[in-house]
mmCIF file of C-alpha atoms and ligand atoms in Angstrom:
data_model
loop_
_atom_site.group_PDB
_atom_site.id
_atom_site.type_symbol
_atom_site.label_atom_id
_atom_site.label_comp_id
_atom_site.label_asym_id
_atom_site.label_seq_id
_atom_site.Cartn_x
_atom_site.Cartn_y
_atom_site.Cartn_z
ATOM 1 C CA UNK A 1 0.000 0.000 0.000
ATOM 2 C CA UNK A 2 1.912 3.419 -0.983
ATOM 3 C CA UNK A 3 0.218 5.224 1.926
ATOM 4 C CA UNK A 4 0.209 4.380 5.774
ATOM 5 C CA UNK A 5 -3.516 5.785 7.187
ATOM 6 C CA UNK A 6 -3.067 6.930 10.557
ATOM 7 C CA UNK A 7 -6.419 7.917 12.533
ATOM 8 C CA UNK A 8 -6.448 11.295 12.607
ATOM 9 C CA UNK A 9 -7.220 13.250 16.096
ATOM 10 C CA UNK A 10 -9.930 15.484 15.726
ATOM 11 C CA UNK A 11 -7.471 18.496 16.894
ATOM 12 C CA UNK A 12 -5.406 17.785 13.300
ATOM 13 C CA UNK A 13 -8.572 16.893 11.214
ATOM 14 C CA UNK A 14 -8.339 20.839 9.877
ATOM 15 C CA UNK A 15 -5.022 20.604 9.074
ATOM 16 C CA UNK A 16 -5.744 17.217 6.870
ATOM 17 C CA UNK A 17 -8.824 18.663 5.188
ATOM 18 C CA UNK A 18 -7.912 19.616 1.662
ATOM 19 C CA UNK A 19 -4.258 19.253 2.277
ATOM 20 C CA UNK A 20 -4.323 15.437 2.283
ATOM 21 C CA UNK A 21 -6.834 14.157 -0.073
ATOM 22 C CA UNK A 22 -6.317 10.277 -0.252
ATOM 23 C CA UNK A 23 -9.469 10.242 -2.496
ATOM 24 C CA UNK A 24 -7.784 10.521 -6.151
ATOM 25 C CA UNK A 25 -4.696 8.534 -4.759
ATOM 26 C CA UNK A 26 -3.808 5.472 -6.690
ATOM 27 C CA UNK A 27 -2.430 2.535 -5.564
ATOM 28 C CA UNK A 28 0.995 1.085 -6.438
ATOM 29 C CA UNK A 29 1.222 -2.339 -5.090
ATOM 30 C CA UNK A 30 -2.283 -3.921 -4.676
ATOM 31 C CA UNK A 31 -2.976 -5.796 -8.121
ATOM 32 C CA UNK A 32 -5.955 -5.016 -8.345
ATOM 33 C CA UNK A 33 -7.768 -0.876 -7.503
ATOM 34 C CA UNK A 34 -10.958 -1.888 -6.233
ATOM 35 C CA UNK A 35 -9.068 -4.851 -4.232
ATOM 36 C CA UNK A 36 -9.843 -4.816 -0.756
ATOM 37 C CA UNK A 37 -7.103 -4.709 2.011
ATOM 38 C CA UNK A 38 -6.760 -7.591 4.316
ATOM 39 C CA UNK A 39 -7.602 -5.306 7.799
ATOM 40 C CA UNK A 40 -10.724 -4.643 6.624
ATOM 41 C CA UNK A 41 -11.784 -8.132 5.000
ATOM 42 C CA UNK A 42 -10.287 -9.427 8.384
ATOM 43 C CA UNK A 43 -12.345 -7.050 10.230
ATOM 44 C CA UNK A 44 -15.698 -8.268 8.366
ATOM 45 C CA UNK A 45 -14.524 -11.724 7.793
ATOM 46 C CA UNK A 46 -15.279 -11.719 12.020
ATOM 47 C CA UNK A 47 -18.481 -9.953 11.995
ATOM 48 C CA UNK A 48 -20.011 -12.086 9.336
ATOM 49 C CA UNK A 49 -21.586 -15.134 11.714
ATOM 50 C CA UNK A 50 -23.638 -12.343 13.236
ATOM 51 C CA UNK A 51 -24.556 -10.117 10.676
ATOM 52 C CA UNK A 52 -28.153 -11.390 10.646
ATOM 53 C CA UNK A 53 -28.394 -10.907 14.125
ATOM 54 C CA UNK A 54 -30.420 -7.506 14.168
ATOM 55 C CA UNK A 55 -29.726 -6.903 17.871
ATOM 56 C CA UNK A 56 -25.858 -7.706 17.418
ATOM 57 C CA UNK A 57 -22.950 -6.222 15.833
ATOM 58 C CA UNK A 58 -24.871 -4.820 12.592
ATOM 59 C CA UNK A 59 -27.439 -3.726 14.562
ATOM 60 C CA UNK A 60 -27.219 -0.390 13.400
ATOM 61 C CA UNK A 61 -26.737 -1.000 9.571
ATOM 62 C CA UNK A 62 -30.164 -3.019 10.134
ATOM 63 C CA UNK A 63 -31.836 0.334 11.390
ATOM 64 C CA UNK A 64 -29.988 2.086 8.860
ATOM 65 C CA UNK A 65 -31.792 -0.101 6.289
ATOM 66 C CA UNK A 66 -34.873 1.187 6.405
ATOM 67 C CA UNK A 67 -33.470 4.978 5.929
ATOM 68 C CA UNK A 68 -31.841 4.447 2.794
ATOM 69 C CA UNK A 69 -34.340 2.281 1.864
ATOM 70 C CA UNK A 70 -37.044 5.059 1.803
ATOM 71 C CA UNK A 71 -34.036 7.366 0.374
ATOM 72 C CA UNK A 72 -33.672 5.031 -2.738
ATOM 73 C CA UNK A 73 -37.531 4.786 -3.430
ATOM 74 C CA UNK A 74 -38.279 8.516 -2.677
ATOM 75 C CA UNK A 75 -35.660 8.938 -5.608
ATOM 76 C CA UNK A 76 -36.569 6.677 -8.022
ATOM 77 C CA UNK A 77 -40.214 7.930 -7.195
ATOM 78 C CA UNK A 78 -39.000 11.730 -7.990
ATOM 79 C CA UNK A 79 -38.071 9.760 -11.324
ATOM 80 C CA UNK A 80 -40.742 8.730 -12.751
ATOM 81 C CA UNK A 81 -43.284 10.998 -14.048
ATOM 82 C CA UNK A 82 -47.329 10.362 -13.442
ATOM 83 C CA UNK A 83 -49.097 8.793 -16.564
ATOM 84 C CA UNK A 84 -52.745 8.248 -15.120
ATOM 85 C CA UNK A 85 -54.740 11.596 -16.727
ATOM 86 C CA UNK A 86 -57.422 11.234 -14.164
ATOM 87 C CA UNK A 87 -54.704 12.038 -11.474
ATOM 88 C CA UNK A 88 -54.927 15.677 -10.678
ATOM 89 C CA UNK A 89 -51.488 16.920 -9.435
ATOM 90 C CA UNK A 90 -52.054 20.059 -8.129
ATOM 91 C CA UNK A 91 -48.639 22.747 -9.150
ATOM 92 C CA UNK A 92 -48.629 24.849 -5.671
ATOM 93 C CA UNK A 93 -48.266 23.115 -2.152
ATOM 94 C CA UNK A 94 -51.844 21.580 -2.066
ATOM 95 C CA UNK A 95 -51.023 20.714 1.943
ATOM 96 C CA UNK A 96 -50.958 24.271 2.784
ATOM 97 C CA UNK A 97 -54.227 25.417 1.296
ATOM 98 C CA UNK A 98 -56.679 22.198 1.141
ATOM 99 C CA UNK A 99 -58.443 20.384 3.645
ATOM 100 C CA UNK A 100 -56.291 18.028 5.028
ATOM 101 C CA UNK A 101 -59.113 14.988 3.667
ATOM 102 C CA UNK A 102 -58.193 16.691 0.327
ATOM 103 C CA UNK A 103 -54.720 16.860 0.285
ATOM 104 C CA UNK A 104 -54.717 13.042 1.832
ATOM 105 C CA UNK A 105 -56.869 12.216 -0.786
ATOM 106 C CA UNK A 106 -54.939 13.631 -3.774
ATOM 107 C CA UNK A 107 -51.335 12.530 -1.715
ATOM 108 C CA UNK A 108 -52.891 8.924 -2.296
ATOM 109 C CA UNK A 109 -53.966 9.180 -5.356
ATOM 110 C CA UNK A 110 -50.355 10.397 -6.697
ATOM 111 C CA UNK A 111 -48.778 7.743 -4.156
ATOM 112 C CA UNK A 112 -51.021 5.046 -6.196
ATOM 113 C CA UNK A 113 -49.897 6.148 -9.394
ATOM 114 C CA UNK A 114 -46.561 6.127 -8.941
ATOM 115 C CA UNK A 115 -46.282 2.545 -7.497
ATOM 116 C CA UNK A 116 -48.191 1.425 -10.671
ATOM 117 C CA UNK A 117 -45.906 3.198 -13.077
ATOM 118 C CA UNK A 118 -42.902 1.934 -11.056
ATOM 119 C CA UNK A 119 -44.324 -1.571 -10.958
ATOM 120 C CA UNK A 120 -44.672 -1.027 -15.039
ATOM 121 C CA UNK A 121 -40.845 0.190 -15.675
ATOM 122 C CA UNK A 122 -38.984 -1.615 -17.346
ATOM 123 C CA UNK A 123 -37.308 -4.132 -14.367
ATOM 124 C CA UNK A 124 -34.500 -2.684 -12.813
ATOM 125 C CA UNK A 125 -30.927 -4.749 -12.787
ATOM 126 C CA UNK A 126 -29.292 -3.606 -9.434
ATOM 127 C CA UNK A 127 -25.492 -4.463 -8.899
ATOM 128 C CA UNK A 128 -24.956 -3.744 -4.592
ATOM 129 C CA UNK A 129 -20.958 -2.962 -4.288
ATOM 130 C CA UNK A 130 -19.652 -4.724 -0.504
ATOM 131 C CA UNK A 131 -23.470 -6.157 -0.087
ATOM 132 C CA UNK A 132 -22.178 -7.865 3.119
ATOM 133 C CA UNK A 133 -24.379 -10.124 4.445
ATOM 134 C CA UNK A 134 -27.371 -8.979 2.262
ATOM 135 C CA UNK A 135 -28.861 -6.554 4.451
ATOM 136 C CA UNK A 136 -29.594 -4.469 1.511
ATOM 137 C CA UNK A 137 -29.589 -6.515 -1.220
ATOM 138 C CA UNK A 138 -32.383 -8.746 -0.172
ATOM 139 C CA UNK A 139 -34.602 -5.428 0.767
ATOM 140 C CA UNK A 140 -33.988 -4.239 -3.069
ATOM 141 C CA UNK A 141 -34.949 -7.755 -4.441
ATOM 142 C CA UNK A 142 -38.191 -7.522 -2.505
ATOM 143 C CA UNK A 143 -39.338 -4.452 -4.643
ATOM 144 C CA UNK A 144 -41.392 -5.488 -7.473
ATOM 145 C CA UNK A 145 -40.026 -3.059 -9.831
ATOM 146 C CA UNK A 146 -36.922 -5.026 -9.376
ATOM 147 C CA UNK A 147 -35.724 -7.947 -11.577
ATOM 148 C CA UNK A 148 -32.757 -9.082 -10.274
ATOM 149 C CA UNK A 149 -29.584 -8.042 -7.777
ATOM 150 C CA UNK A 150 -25.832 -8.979 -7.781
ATOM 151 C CA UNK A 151 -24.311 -8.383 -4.755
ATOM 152 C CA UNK A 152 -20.346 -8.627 -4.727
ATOM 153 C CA UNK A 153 -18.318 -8.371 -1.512
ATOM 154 C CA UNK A 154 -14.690 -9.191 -1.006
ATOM 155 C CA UNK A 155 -15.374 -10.649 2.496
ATOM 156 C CA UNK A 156 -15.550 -14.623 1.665
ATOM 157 C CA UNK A 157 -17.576 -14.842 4.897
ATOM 158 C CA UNK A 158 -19.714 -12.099 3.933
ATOM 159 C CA UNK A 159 -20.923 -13.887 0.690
ATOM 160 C CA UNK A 160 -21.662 -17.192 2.301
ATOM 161 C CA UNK A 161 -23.947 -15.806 5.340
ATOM 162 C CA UNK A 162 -25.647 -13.780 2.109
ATOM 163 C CA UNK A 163 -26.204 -17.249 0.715
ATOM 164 C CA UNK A 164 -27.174 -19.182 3.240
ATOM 165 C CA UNK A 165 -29.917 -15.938 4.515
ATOM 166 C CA UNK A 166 -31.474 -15.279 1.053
ATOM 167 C CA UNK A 167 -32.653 -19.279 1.232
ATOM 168 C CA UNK A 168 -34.930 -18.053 4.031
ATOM 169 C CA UNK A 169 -37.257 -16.278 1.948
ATOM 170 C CA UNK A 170 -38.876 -17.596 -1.048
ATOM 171 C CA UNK A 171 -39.833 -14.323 -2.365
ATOM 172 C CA UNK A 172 -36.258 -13.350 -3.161
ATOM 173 C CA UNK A 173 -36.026 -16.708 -4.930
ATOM 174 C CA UNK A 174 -33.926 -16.193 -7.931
ATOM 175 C CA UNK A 175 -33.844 -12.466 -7.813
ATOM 176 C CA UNK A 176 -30.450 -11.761 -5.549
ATOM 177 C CA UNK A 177 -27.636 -13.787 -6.112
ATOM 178 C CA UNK A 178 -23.917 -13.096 -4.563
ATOM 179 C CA UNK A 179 -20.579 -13.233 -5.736
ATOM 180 C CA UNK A 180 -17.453 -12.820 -4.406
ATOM 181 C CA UNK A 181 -15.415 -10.654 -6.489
ATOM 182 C CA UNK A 182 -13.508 -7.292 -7.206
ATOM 183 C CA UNK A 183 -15.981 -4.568 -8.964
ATOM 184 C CA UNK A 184 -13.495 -4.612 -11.539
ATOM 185 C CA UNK A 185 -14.361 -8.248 -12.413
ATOM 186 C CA UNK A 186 -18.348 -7.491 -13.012
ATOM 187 C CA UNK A 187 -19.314 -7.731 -16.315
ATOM 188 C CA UNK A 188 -22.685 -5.941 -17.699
ATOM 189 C CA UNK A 189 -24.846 -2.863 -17.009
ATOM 190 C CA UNK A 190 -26.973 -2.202 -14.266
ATOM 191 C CA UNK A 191 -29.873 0.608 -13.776
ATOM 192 C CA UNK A 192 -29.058 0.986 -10.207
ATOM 193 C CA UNK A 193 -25.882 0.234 -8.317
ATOM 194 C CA UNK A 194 -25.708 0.887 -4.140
ATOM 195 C CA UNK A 195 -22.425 1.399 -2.459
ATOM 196 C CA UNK A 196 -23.634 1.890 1.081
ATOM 197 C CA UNK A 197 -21.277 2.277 3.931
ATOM 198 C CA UNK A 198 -18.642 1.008 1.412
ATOM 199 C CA UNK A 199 -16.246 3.573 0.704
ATOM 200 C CA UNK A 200 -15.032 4.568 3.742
ATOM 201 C CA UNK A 201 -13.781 1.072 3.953
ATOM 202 C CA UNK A 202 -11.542 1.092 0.822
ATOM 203 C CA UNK A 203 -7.931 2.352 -0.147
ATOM 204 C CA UNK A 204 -8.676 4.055 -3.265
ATOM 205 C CA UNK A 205 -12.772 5.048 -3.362
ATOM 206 C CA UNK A 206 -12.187 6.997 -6.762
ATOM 207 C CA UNK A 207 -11.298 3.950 -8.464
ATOM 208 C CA UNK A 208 -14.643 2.306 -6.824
ATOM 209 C CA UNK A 209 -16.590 4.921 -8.143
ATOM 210 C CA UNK A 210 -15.239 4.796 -11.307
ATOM 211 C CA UNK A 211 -15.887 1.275 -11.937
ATOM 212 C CA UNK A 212 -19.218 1.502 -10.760
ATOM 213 C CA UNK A 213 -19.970 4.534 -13.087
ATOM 214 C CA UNK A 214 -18.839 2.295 -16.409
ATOM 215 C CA UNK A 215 -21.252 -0.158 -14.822
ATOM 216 C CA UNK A 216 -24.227 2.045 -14.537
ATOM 217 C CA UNK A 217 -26.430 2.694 -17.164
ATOM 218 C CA UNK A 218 -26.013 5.584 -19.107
ATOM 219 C CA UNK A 219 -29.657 6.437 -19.848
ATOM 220 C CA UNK A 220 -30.730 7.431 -16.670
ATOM 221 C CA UNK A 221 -29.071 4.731 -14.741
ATOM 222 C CA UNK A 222 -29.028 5.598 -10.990
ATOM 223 C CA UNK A 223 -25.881 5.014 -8.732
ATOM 224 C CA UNK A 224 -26.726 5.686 -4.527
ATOM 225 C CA UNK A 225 -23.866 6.690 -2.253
ATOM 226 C CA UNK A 226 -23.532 6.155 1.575
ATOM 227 C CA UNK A 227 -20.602 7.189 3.704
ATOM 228 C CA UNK A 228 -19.474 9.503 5.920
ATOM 229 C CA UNK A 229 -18.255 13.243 5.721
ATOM 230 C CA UNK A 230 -13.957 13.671 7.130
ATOM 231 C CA UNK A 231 -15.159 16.154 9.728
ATOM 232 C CA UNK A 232 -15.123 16.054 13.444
ATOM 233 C CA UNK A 233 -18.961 15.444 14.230
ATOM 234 C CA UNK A 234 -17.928 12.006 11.863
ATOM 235 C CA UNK A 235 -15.275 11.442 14.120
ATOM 236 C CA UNK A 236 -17.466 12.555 17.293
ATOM 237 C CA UNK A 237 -20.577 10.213 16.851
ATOM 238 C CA UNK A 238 -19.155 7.340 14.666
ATOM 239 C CA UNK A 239 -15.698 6.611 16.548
ATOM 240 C CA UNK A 240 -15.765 8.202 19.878
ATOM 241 C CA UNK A 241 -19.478 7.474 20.693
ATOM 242 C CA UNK A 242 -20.341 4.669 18.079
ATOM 243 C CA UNK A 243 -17.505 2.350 19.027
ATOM 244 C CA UNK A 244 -15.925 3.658 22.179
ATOM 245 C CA UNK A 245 -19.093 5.083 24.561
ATOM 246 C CA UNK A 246 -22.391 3.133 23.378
ATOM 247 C CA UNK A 247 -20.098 0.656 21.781
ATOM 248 C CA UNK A 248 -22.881 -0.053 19.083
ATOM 249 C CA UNK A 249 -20.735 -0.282 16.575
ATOM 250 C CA UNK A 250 -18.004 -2.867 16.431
ATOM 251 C CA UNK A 251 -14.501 -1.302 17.649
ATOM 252 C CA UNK A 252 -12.173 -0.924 14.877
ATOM 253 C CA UNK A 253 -14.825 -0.401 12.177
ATOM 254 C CA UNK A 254 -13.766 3.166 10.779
ATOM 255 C CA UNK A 255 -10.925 5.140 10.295
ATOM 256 C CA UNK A 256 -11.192 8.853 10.556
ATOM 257 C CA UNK A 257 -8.758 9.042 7.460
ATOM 258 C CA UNK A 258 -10.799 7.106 4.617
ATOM 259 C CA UNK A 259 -13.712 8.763 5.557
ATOM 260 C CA UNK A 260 -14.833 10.809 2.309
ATOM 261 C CA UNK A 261 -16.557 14.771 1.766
ATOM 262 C CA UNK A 262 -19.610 15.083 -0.173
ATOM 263 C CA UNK A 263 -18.039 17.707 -1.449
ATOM 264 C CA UNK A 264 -15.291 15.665 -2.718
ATOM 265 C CA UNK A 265 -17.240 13.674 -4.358
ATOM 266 C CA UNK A 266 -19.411 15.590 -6.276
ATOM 267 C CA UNK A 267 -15.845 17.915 -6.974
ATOM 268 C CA UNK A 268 -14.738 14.264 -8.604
ATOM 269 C CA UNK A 269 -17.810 13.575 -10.469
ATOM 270 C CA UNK A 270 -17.602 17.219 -12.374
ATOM 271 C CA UNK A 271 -13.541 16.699 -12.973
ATOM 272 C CA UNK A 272 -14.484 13.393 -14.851
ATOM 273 C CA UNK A 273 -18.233 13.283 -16.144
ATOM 274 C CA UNK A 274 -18.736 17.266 -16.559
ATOM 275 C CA UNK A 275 -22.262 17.437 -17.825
ATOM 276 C CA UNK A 276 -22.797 13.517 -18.421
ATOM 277 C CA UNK A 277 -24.672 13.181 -14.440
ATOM 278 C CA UNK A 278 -26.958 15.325 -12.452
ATOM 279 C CA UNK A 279 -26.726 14.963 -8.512
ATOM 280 C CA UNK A 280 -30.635 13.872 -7.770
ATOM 281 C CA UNK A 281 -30.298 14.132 -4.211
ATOM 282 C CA UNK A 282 -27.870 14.602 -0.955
ATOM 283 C CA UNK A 283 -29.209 14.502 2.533
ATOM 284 C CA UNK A 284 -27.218 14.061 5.628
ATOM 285 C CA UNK A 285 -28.536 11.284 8.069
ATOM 286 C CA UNK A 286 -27.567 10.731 11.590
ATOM 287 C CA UNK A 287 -28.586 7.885 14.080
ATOM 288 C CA UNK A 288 -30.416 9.159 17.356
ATOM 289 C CA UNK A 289 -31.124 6.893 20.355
ATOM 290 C CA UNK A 290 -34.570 6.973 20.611
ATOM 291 C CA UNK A 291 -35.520 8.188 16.623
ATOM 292 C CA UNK A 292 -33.339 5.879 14.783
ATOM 293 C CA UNK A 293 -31.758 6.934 11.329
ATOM 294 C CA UNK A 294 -32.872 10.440 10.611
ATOM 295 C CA UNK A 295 -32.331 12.612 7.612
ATOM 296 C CA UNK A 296 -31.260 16.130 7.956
ATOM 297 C CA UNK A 297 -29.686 19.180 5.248
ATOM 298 C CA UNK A 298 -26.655 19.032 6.587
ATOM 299 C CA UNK A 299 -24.939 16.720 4.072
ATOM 300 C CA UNK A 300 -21.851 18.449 4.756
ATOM 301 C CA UNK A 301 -21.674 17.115 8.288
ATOM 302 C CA UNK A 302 -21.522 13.058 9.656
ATOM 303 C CA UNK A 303 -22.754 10.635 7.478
ATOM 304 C CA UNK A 304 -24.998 11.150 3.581
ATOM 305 C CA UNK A 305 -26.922 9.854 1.297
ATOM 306 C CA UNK A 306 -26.280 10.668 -2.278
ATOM 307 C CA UNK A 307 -27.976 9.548 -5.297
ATOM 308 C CA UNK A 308 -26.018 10.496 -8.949
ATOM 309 C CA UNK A 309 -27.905 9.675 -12.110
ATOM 310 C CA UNK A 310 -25.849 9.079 -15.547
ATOM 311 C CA UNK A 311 -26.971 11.052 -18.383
ATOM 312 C CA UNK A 312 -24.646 9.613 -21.000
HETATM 313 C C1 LIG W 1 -26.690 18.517 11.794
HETATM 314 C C2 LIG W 1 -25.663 17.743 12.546
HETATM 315 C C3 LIG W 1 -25.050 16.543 11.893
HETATM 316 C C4 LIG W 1 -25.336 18.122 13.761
HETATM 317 C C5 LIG W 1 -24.438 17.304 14.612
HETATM 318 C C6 LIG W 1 -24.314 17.923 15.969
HETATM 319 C C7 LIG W 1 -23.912 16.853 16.979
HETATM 320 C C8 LIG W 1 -22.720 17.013 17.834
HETATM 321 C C9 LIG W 1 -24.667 15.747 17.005
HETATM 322 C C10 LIG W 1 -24.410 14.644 17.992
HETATM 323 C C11 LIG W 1 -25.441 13.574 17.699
HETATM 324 C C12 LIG W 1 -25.733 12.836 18.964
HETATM 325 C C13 LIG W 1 -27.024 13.017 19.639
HETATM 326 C C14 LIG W 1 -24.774 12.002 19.418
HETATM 327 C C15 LIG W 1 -25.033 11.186 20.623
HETATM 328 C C16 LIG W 1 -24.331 9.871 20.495
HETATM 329 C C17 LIG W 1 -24.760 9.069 19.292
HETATM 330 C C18 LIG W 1 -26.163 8.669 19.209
HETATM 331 C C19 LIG W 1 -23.853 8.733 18.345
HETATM 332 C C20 LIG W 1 -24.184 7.877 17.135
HETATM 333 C C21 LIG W 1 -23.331 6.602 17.150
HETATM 334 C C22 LIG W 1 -23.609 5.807 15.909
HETATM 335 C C23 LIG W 1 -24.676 4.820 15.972
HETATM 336 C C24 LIG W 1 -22.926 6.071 14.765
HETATM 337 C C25 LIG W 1 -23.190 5.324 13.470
HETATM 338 C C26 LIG W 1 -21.900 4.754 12.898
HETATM 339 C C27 LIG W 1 -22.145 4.240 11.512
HETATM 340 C C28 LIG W 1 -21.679 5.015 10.370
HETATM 341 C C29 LIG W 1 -22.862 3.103 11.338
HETATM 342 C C30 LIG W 1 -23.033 2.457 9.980
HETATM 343 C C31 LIG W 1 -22.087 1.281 9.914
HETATM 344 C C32 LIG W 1 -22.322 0.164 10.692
HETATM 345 C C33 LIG W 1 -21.412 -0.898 10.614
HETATM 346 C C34 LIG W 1 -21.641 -2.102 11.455
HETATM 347 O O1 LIG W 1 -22.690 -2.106 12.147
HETATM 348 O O2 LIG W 1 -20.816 -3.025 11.414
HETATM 349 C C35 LIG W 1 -20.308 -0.885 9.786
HETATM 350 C C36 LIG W 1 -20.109 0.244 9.016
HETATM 351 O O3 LIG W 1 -19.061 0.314 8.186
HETATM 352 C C37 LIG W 1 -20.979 1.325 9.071
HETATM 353 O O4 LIG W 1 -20.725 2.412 8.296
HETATM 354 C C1 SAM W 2 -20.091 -1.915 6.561
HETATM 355 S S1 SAM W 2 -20.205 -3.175 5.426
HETATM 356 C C2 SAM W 2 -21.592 -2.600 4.481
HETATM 357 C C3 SAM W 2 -22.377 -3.732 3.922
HETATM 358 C C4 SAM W 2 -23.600 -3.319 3.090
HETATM 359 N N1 SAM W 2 -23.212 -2.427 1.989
HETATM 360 C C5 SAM W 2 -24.652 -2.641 3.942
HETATM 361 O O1 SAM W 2 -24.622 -1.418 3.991
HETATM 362 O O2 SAM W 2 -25.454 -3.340 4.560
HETATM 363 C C6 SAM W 2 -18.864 -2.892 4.294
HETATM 364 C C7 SAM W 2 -18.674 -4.061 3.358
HETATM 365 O O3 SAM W 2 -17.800 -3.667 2.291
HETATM 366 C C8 SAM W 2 -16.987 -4.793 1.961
HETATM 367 N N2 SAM W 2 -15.801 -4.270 1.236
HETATM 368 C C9 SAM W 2 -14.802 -3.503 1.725
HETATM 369 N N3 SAM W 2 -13.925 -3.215 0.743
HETATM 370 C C10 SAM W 2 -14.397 -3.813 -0.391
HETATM 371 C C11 SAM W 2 -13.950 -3.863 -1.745
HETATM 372 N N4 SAM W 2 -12.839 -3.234 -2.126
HETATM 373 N N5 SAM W 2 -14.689 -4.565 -2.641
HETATM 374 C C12 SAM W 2 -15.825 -5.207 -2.255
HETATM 375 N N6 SAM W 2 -16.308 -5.191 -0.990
HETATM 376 C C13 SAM W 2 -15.598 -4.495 -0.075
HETATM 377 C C14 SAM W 2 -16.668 -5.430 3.293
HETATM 378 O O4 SAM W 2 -16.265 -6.769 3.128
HETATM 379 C C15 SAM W 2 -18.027 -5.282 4.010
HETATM 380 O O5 SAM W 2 -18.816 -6.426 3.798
HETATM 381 MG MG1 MG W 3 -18.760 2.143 7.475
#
């Protein structure tokens, strides 16, 4: 590995931001860029007996499920546009001015219609980048609008609990199916590819994103981001409190140093696709006690969701 990470304390995290930019840094040894490095597969290669265990070690990426979740269908719902004539959309915020029987009535109605168009698209091919145990993956291959998921994971361990859980549920039947492989080594195009709490977990997250982005459709195909701003509040709830205090995430998981801006990102994306994406959405999501998973504006600040659409 050309570079040594060190965690960063929060009093030097200024100093690194900006100056020290691992995120266009390529590698010179590892054969492979979207390779992953033993620590981590080590790391996840221990986790992986419990991963289904949704008040153990992944406890949190279970609640965080149903966040991103709702993330990646408000998006694809912002997508599609409502065919039903007999649907009146109103063009001013109906919530503020009608009844609230009304504006129930008409939120339904839209809801309705946008479900059936979904359910008519064309079905979605989803590729989920370090699926892990599944957690996602098998949520995905329960929507109907999807028709199939590859999830790929460099974490041996990972792959077979995915395996062995997707048997559980006959729904998913021949809709998700696991692999485990390097990005690099997927062949074919998908309309959606996830990389959730990924890329804070790999060397060289440019060269993930890249390879995801020749993998993602280029008429209109969607690719959804989640990972964690380089900042202090990161540092704050994920290390100090998420590992050290509550302990409710497992010690050793992140690395102040590989964490990832959203504004590095998105600086990335215009350097190499100028004018072939559009950003569809950012929000900033946090985890509170008592609330779970909640979304906030600040996508600057702890962890984000991002979705990035391909134009061309
Ligand atoms: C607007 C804004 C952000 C303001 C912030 C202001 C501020 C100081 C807020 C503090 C928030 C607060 C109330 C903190 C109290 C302590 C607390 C609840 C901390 C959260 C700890 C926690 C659950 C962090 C989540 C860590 C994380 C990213 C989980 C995902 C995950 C999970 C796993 C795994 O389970 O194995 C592995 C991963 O790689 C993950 O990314
Ligand atoms: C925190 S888990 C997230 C799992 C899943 N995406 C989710 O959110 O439920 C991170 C996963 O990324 C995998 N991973 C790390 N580096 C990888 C790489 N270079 N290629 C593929 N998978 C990788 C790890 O093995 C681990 O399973
Ligand atoms: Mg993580």
């Amino acid at each position: 590995m050309s570079l040594s990470f060190k965690l960063l304390k929060p009093t030097n995290v200024l100093s690194q931001l900006g100056v020290f930019s691992r995120f266009a840094v390529r590698m010179q040894t590892r054969c492979k860029s979207t390779d992953a490095s033993e620590d981590e597969v080590k790391h996840f290669q221990e986790l992986a007996p419990t991963w289904w265990d949704t008040d153990g070690s992944q406890r949190i990426l279970h609640k965080m499920n149903l966040a991103r979740l709702d993330f990646v269908q408000r998006t694809l719902r912002s997508q599609v546009k409502i065919q039903d004539p007999d649907v009146f959309v109103p063009g001013y915020n109906y919530k503020e001015f009608l009844p609230e029987y009304v504006s129930e009535n008409i939120q339904r109605e839209v809801q309705d219609s946008l479900e059936t168009s979904l359910g008519e698209r064309p079905e979605m091919r989803v590729l989920d980048v370090g699926c892990g145990g599944g957690i996602l993956s098998e949520s995905l291959a329960r929507l109907k609008w999807v028709k199939n998921v590859q999830g790929i994971d460099l974490t041996r361990e990972c792959i077979m609990v995915a395996k062995e859980h997707a048997k559980k549920d006959p729904i998913i039947e021949g809709k998700v199916n696991y692999e485990c492989k390097a990005l690099e080594d997927v062949t074919g195009q998908f309309d959606i590819i996830t990389c959730m709490e990924m890329l804070e977990h790999v060397d060289v997250p440019s060269e993930i994103l890249r390879h995801c982005w020749a993998r993602l459709n280029p008429d209109k195909g969607i690719l959804f981001l989640s990972t964690i701003n380089r900042d202090f509040i990161s540092w704050f709830t994920t290390i100090f409190m998420g590992e050290n205090v509550l302990k409710v995430v497992p010690k050793g998981t992140h690395h102040l140093g590989k964490y990832i801006n959203a504004k590095e990102i998105i600086a990335w994306f215009n350097e190499n696709y100028s004018g072939q994406f559009r950003l569809l959405d950012l929000k900033g999501t946090m985890y509170l006690p008592l609330q779970g998973w909640v979304e906030h504006d600040c996508s600057n600040i702890g962890n984000y969701f991002m979705a990035i659409q391909r134009l061309q």
